[in-house]
PDB file of C-alpha atoms in Angstrom:
ATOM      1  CA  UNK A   5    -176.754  71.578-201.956  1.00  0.00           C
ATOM      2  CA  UNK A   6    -173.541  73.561-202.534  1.00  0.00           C
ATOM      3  CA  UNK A   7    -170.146  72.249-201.954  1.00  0.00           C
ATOM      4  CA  UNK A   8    -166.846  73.715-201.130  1.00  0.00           C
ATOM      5  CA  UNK A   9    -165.040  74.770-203.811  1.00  0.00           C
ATOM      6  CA  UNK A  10    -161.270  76.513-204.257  1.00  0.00           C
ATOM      7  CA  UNK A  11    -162.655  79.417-206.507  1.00  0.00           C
ATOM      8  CA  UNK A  12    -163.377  82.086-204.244  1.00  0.00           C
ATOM      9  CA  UNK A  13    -161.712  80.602-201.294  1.00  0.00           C
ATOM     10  CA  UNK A  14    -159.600  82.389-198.756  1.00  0.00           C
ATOM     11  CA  UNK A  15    -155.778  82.392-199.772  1.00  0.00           C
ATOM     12  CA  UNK A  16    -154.644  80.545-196.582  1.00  0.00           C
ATOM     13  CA  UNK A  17    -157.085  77.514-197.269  1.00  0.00           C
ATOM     14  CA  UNK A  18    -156.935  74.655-199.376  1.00  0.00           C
ATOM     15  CA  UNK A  19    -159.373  72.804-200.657  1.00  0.00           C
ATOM     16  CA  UNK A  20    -160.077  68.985-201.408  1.00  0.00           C
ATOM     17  CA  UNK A  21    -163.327  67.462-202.120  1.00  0.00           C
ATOM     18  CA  UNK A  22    -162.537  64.039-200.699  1.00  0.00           C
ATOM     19  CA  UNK A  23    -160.098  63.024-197.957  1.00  0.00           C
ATOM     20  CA  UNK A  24    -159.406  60.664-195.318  1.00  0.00           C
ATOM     21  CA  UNK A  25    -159.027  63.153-192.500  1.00  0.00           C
ATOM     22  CA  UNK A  26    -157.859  66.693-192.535  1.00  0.00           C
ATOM     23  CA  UNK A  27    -156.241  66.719-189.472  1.00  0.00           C
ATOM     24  CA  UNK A  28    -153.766  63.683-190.881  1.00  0.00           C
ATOM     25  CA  UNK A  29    -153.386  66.302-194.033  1.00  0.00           C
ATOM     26  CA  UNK A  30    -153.061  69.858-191.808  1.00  0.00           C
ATOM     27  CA  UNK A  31    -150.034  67.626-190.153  1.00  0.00           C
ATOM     28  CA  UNK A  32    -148.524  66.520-192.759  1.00  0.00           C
ATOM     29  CA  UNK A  33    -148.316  70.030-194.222  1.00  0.00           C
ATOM     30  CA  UNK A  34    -147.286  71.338-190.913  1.00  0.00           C
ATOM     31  CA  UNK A  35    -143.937  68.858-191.344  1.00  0.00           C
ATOM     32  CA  UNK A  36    -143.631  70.260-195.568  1.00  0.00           C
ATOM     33  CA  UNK A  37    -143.053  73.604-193.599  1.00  0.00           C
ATOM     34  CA  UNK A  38    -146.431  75.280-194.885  1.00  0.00           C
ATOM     35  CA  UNK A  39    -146.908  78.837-193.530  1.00  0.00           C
ATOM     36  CA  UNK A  40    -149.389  79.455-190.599  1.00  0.00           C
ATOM     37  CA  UNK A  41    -152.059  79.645-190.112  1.00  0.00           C
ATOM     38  CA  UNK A  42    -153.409  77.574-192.762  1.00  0.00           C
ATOM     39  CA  UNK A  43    -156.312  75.717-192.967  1.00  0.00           C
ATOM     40  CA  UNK A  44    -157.519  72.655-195.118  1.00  0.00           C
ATOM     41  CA  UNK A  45    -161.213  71.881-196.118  1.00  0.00           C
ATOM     42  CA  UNK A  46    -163.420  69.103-197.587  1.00  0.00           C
ATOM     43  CA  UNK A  47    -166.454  67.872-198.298  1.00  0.00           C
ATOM     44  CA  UNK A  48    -165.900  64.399-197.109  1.00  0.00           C
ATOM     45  CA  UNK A  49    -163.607  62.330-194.944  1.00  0.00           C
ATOM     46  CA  UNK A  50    -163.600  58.479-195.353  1.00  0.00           C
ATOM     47  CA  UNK A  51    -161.753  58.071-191.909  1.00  0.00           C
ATOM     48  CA  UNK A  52    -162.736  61.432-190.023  1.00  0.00           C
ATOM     49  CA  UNK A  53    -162.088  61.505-186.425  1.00  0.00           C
ATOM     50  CA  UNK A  54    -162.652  63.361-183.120  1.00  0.00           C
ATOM     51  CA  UNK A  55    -162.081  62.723-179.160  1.00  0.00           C
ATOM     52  CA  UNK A  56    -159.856  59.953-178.476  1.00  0.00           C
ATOM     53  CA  UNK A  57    -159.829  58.968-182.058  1.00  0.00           C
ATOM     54  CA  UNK A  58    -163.632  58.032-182.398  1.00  0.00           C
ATOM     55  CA  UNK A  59    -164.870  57.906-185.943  1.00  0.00           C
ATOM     56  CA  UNK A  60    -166.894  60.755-187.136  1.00  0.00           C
ATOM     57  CA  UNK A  61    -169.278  60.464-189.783  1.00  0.00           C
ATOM     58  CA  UNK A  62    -168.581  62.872-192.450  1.00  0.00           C
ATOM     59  CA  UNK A  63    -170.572  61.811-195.832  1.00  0.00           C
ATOM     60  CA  UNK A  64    -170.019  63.895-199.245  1.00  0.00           C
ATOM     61  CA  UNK A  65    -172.367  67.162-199.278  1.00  0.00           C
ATOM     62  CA  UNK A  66    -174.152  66.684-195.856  1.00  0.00           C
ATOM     63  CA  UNK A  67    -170.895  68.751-194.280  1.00  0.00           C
ATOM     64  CA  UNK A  68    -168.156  71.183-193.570  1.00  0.00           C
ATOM     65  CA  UNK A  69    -164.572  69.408-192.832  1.00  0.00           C
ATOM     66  CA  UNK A  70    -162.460  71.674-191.282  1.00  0.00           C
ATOM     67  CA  UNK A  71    -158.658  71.999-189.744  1.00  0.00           C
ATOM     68  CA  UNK A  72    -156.868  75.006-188.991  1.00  0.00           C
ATOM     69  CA  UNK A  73    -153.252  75.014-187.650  1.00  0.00           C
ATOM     70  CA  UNK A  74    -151.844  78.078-185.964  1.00  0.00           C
ATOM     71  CA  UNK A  75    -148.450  78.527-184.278  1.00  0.00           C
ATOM     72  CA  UNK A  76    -148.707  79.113-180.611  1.00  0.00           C
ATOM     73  CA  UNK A  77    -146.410  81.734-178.483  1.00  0.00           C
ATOM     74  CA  UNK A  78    -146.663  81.761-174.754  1.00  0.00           C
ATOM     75  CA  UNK A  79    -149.297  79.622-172.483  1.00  0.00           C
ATOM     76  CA  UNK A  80    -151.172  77.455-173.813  1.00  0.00           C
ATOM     77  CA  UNK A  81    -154.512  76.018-172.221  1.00  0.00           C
ATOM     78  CA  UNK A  82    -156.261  73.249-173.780  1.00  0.00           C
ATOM     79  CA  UNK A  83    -159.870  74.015-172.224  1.00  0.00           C
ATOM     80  CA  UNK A  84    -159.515  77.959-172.924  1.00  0.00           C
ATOM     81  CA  UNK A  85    -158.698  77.000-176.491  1.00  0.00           C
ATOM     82  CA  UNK A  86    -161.577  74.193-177.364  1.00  0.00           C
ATOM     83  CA  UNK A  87    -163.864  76.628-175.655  1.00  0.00           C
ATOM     84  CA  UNK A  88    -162.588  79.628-177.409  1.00  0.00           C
ATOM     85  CA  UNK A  89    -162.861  78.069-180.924  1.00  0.00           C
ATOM     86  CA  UNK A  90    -166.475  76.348-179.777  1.00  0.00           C
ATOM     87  CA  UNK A  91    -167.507  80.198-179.421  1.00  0.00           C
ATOM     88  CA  UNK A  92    -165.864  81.807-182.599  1.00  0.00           C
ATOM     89  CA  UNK A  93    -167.959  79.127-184.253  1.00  0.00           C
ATOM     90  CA  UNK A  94    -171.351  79.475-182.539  1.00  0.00           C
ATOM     91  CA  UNK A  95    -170.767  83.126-182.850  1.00  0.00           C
ATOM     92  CA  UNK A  96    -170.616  82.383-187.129  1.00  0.00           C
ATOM     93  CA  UNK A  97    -173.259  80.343-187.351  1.00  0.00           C
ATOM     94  CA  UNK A  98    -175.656  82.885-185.710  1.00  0.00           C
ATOM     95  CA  UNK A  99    -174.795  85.468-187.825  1.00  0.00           C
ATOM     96  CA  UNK A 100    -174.776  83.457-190.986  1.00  0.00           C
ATOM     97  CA  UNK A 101    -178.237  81.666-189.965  1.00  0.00           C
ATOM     98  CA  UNK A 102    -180.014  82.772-187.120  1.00  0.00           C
ATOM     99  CA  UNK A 103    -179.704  79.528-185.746  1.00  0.00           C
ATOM    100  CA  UNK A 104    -177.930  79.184-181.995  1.00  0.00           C
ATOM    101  CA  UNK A 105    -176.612  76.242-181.004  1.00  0.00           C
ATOM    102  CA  UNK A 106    -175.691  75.117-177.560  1.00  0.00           C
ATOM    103  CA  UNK A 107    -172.337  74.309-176.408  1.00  0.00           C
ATOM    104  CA  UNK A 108    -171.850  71.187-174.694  1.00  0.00           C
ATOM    105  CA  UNK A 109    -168.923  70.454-172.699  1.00  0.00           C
ATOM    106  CA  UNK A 110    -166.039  70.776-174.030  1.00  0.00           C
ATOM    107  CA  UNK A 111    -166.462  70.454-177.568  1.00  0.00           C
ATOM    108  CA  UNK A 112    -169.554  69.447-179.152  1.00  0.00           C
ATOM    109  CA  UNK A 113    -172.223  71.829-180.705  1.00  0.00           C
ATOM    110  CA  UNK A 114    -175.735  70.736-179.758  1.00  0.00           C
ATOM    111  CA  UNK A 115    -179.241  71.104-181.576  1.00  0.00           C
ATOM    112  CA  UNK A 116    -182.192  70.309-180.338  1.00  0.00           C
ATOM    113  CA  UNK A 117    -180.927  67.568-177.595  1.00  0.00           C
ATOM    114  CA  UNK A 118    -178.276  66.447-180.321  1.00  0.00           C
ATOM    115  CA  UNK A 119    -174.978  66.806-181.812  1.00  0.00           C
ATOM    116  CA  UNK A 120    -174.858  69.014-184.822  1.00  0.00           C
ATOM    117  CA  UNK A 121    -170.956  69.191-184.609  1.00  0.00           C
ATOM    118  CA  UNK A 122    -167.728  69.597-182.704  1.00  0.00           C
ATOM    119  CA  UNK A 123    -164.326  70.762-182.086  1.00  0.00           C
ATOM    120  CA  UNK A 124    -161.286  68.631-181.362  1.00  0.00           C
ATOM    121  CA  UNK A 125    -157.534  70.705-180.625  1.00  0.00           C
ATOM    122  CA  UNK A 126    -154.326  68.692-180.670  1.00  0.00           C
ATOM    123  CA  UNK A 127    -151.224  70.420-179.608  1.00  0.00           C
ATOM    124  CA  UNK A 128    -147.545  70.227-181.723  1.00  0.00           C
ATOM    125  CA  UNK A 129    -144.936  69.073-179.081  1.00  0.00           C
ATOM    126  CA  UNK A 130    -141.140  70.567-179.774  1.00  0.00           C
ATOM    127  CA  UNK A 131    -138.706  70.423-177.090  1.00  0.00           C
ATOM    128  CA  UNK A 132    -140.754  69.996-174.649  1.00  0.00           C
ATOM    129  CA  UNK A 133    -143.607  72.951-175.431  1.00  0.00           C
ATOM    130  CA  UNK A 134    -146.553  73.296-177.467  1.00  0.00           C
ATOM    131  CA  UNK A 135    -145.369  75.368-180.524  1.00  0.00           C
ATOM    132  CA  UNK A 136    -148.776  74.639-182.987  1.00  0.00           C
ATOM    133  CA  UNK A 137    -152.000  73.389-182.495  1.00  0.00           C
ATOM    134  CA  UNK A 138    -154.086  71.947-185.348  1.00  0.00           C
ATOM    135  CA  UNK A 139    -158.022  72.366-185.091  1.00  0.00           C
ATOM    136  CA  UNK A 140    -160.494  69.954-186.236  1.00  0.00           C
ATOM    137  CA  UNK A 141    -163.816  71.311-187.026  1.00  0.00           C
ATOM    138  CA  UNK A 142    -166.918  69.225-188.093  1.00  0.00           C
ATOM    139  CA  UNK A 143    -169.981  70.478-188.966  1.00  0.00           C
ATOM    140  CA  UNK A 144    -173.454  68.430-189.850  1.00  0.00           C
ATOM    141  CA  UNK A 145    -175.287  71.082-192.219  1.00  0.00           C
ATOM    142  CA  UNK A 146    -177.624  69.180-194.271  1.00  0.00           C
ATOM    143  CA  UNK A 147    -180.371  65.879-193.407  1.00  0.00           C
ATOM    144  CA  UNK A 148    -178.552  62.507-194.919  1.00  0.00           C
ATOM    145  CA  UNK A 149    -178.768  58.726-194.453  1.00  0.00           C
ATOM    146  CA  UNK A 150    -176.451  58.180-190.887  1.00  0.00           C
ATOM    147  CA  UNK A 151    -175.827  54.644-189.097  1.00  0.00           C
ATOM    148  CA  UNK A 152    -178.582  52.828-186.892  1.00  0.00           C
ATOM    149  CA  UNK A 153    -176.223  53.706-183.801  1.00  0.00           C
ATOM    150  CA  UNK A 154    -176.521  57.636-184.651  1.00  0.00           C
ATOM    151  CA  UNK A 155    -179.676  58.024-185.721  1.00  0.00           C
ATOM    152  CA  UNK A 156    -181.028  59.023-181.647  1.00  0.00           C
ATOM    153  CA  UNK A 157    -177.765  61.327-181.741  1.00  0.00           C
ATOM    154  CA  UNK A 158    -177.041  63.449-184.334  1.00  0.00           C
ATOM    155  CA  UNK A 159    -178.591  66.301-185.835  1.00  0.00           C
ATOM    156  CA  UNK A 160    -177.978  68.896-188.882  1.00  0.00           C
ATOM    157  CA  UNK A 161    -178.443  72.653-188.851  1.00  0.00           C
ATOM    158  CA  UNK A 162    -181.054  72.270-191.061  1.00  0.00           C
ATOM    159  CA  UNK A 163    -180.289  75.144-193.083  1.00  0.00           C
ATOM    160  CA  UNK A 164    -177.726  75.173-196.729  1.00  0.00           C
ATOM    161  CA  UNK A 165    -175.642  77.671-196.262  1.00  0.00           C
ATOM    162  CA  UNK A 166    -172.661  79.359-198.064  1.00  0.00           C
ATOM    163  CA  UNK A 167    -170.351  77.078-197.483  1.00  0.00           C
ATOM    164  CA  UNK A 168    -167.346  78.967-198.751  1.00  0.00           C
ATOM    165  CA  UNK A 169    -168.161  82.209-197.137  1.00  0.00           C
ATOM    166  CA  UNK A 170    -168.962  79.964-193.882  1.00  0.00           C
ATOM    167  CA  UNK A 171    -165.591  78.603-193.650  1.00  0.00           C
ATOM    168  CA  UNK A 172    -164.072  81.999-194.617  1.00  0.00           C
ATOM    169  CA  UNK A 173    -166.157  83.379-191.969  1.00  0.00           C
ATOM    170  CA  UNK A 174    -164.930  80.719-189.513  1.00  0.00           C
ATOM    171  CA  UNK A 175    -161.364  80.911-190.127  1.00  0.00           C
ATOM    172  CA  UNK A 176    -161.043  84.702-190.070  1.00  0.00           C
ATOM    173  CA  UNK A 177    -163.001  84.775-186.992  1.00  0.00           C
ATOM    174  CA  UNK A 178    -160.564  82.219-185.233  1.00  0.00           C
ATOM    175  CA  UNK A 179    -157.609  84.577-186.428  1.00  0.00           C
ATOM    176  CA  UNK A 180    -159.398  87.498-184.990  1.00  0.00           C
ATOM    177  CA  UNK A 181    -159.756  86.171-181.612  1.00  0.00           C
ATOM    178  CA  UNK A 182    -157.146  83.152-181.066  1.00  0.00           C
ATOM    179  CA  UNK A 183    -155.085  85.732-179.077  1.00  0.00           C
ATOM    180  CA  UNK A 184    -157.965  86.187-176.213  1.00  0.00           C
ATOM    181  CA  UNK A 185    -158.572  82.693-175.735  1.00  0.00           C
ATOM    182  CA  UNK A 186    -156.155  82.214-173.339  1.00  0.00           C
ATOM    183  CA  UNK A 187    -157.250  84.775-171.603  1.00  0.00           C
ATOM    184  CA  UNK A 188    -161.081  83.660-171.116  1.00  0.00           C
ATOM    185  CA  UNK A 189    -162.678  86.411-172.698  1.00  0.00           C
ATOM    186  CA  UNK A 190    -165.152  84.118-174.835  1.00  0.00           C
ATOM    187  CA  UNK A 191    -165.924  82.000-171.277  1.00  0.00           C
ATOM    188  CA  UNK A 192    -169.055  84.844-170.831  1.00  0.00           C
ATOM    189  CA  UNK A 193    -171.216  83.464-174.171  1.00  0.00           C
ATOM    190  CA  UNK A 194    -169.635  79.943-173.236  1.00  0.00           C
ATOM    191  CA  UNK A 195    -171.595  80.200-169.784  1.00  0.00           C
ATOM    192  CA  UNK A 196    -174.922  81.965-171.543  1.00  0.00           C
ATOM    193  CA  UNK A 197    -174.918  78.637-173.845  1.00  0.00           C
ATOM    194  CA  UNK A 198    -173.711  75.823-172.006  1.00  0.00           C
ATOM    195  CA  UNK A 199    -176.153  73.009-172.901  1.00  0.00           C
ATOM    196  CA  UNK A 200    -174.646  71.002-169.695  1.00  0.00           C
ATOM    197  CA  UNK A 201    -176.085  74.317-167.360  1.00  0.00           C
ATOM    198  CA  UNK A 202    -178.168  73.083-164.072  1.00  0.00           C
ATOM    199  CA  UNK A 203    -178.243  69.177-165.631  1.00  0.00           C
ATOM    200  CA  UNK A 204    -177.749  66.114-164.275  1.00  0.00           C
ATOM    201  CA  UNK A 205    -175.045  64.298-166.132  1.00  0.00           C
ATOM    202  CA  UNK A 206    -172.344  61.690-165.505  1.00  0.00           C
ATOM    203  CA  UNK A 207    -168.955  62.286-166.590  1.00  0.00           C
ATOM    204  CA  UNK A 208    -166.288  59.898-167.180  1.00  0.00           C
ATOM    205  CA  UNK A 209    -163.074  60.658-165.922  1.00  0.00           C
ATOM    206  CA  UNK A 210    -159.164  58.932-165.510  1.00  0.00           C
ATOM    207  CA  UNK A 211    -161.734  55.558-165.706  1.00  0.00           C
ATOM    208  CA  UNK A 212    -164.286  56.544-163.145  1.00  0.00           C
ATOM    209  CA  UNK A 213    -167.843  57.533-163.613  1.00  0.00           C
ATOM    210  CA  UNK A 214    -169.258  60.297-161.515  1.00  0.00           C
ATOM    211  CA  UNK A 215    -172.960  61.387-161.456  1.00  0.00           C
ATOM    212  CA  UNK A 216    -173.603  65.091-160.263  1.00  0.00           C
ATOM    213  CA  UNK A 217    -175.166  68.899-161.525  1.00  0.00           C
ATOM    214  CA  UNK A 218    -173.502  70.808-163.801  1.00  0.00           C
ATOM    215  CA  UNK A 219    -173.021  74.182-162.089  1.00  0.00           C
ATOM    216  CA  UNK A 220    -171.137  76.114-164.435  1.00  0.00           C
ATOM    217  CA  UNK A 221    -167.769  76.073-166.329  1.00  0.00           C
ATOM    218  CA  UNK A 222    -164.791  77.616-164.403  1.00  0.00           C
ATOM    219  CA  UNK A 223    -162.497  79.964-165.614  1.00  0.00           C
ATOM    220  CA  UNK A 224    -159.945  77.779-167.498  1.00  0.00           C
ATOM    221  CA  UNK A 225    -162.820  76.779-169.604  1.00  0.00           C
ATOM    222  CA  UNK A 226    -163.446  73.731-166.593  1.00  0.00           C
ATOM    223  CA  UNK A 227    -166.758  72.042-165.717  1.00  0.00           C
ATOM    224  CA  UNK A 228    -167.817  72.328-162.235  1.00  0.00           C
ATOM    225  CA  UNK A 229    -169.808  69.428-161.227  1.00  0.00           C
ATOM    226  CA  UNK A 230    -171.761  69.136-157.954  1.00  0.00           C
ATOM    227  CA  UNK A 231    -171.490  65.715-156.443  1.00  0.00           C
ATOM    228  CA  UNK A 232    -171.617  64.199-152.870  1.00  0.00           C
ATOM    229  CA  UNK A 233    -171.947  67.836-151.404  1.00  0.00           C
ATOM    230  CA  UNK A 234    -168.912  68.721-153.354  1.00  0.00           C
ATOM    231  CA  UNK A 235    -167.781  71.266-156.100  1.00  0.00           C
ATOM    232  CA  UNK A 236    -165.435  69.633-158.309  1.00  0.00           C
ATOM    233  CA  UNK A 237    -163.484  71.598-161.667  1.00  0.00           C
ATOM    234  CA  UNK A 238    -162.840  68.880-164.019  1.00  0.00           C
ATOM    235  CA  UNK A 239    -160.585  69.721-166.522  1.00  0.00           C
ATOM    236  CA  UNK A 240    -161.100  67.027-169.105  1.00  0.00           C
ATOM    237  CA  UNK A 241    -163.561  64.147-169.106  1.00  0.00           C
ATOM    238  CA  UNK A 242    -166.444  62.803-171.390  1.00  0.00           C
ATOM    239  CA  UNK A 243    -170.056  63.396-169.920  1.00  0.00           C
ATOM    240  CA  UNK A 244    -171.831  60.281-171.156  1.00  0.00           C
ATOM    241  CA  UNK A 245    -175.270  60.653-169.967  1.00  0.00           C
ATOM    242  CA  UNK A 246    -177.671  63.816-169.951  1.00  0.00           C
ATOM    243  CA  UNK A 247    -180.479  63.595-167.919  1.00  0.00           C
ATOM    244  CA  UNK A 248    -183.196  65.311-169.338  1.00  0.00           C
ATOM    245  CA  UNK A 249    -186.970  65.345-168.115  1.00  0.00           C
ATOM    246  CA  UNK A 250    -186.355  62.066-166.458  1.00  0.00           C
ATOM    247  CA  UNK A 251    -184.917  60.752-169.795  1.00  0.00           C
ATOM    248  CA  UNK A 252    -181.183  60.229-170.752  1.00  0.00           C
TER     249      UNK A 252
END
């Protein structure tokens, strides 16, 4: 097992071995007026967290604890930029492993039927505008102990990589390509590994459930469901249940 360490480590990140969350830190240097992009790194959170503020698990050594925050000019598209960052990622760890991992709607990385990661974006308001966005990224790399309730769900990559050179790799990547988010031009290798393709799932939406088949994902980086004859785009949602050989 190798851990992140600052020797070696690109300029524009900081490390620390053991935080609370490094999206509450990547904000708080946002407000000291630190220079984007930046990004800040650990080895483990004791209060990590992802959608809607759910806890994620994020023990010393087993992971990669990632935020990056980036100043934003022009439009700004929540779906074209978790999908965008979801690729630059994928895109890493198949170079750096071999390994591909699916892409499940909108921002989880998926390994053999379970989640190996995932991506969460939350946008800077001034005035009225998005001006930043700060970019959680969690990564399971290594087998540990987990909770009874995640044992059916998670998964690692399996393989211990660089983990210095990964985040490098991640970062620079995301600073290579945040400019064509926006304009969809990762959607193409989205589509090719959408875990969600042709499956029957139920998403929960504004408090509704609603069972259908995932047809694709639209240009804006929306899933298009099929339900009751129809052809929805939902922009945001959770899809709770995958069916799966008869199985969920």
């Amino acid at each position: 097992m190798n851990l992140l360490t600052q020797t070696g480590m690109h300029d524009d990140i900081t490390v620390i071995d053991v935080v609370d969350s490094t999206m509450t830190i990547g904000r708080d240097m946002l407000k000291q007026g630190v220079s984007r992009p930046f990004g800040i790194v650990s080895n483990q959170q004791r209060a990590g967290y992802g959608k809607k503020g759910r806890f994620f698990f994020s023990p010393r050594g087993a992971g990669v604890y990632q935020t990056y925050v980036f100043d934003i000019a022009g439009e700004f598209d929540a779906g074209l930029l978790t999908t965008g960052v979801a690729v630059s990622v994928a895109e890493v760890l198949f170079e750096m492993t071999g390994i591909q991992v699916s892409l499940k709607w909108v921002n989880d990385f998926y390994l053999h039927d379970r989640k190996m990661g995932g991506v969460l974006v939350e946008g800077i308001l001034n005035s009225g505008k998005i001006t930043q966005v700060i970019i959680g990224i969690g990564l399971n790399i290594l087998p540990t102990a987990v909770p009874s309730d995640l044992e059916d769900i998670v998964t690692t990559l399996g393989v211990d990589v660089d983990r210095n050179a990964l985040v490098d790799a991640i970062f620079e990547r995301i600073v290579q390509n945040i400019s064509g988010y926006q304009a969809g031009q990762h959607l193409d290798y989205y589509r090719q590994h959408s875990y969600l393709k042709d499956k029957m799932v139920t998403l929960l939406t504004n408090n509704q459930e609603i069972s259908g088949q995932v047809l694709d994902i639209g240009t804006r980086g929306e899933l298009l469901l099929k339900h009751d004859e129809n052809l929805t785009p939902f922009i945001s949602g959770d899809v709770t249940n995958v069916f799966i050989k008869g199985k969920k």
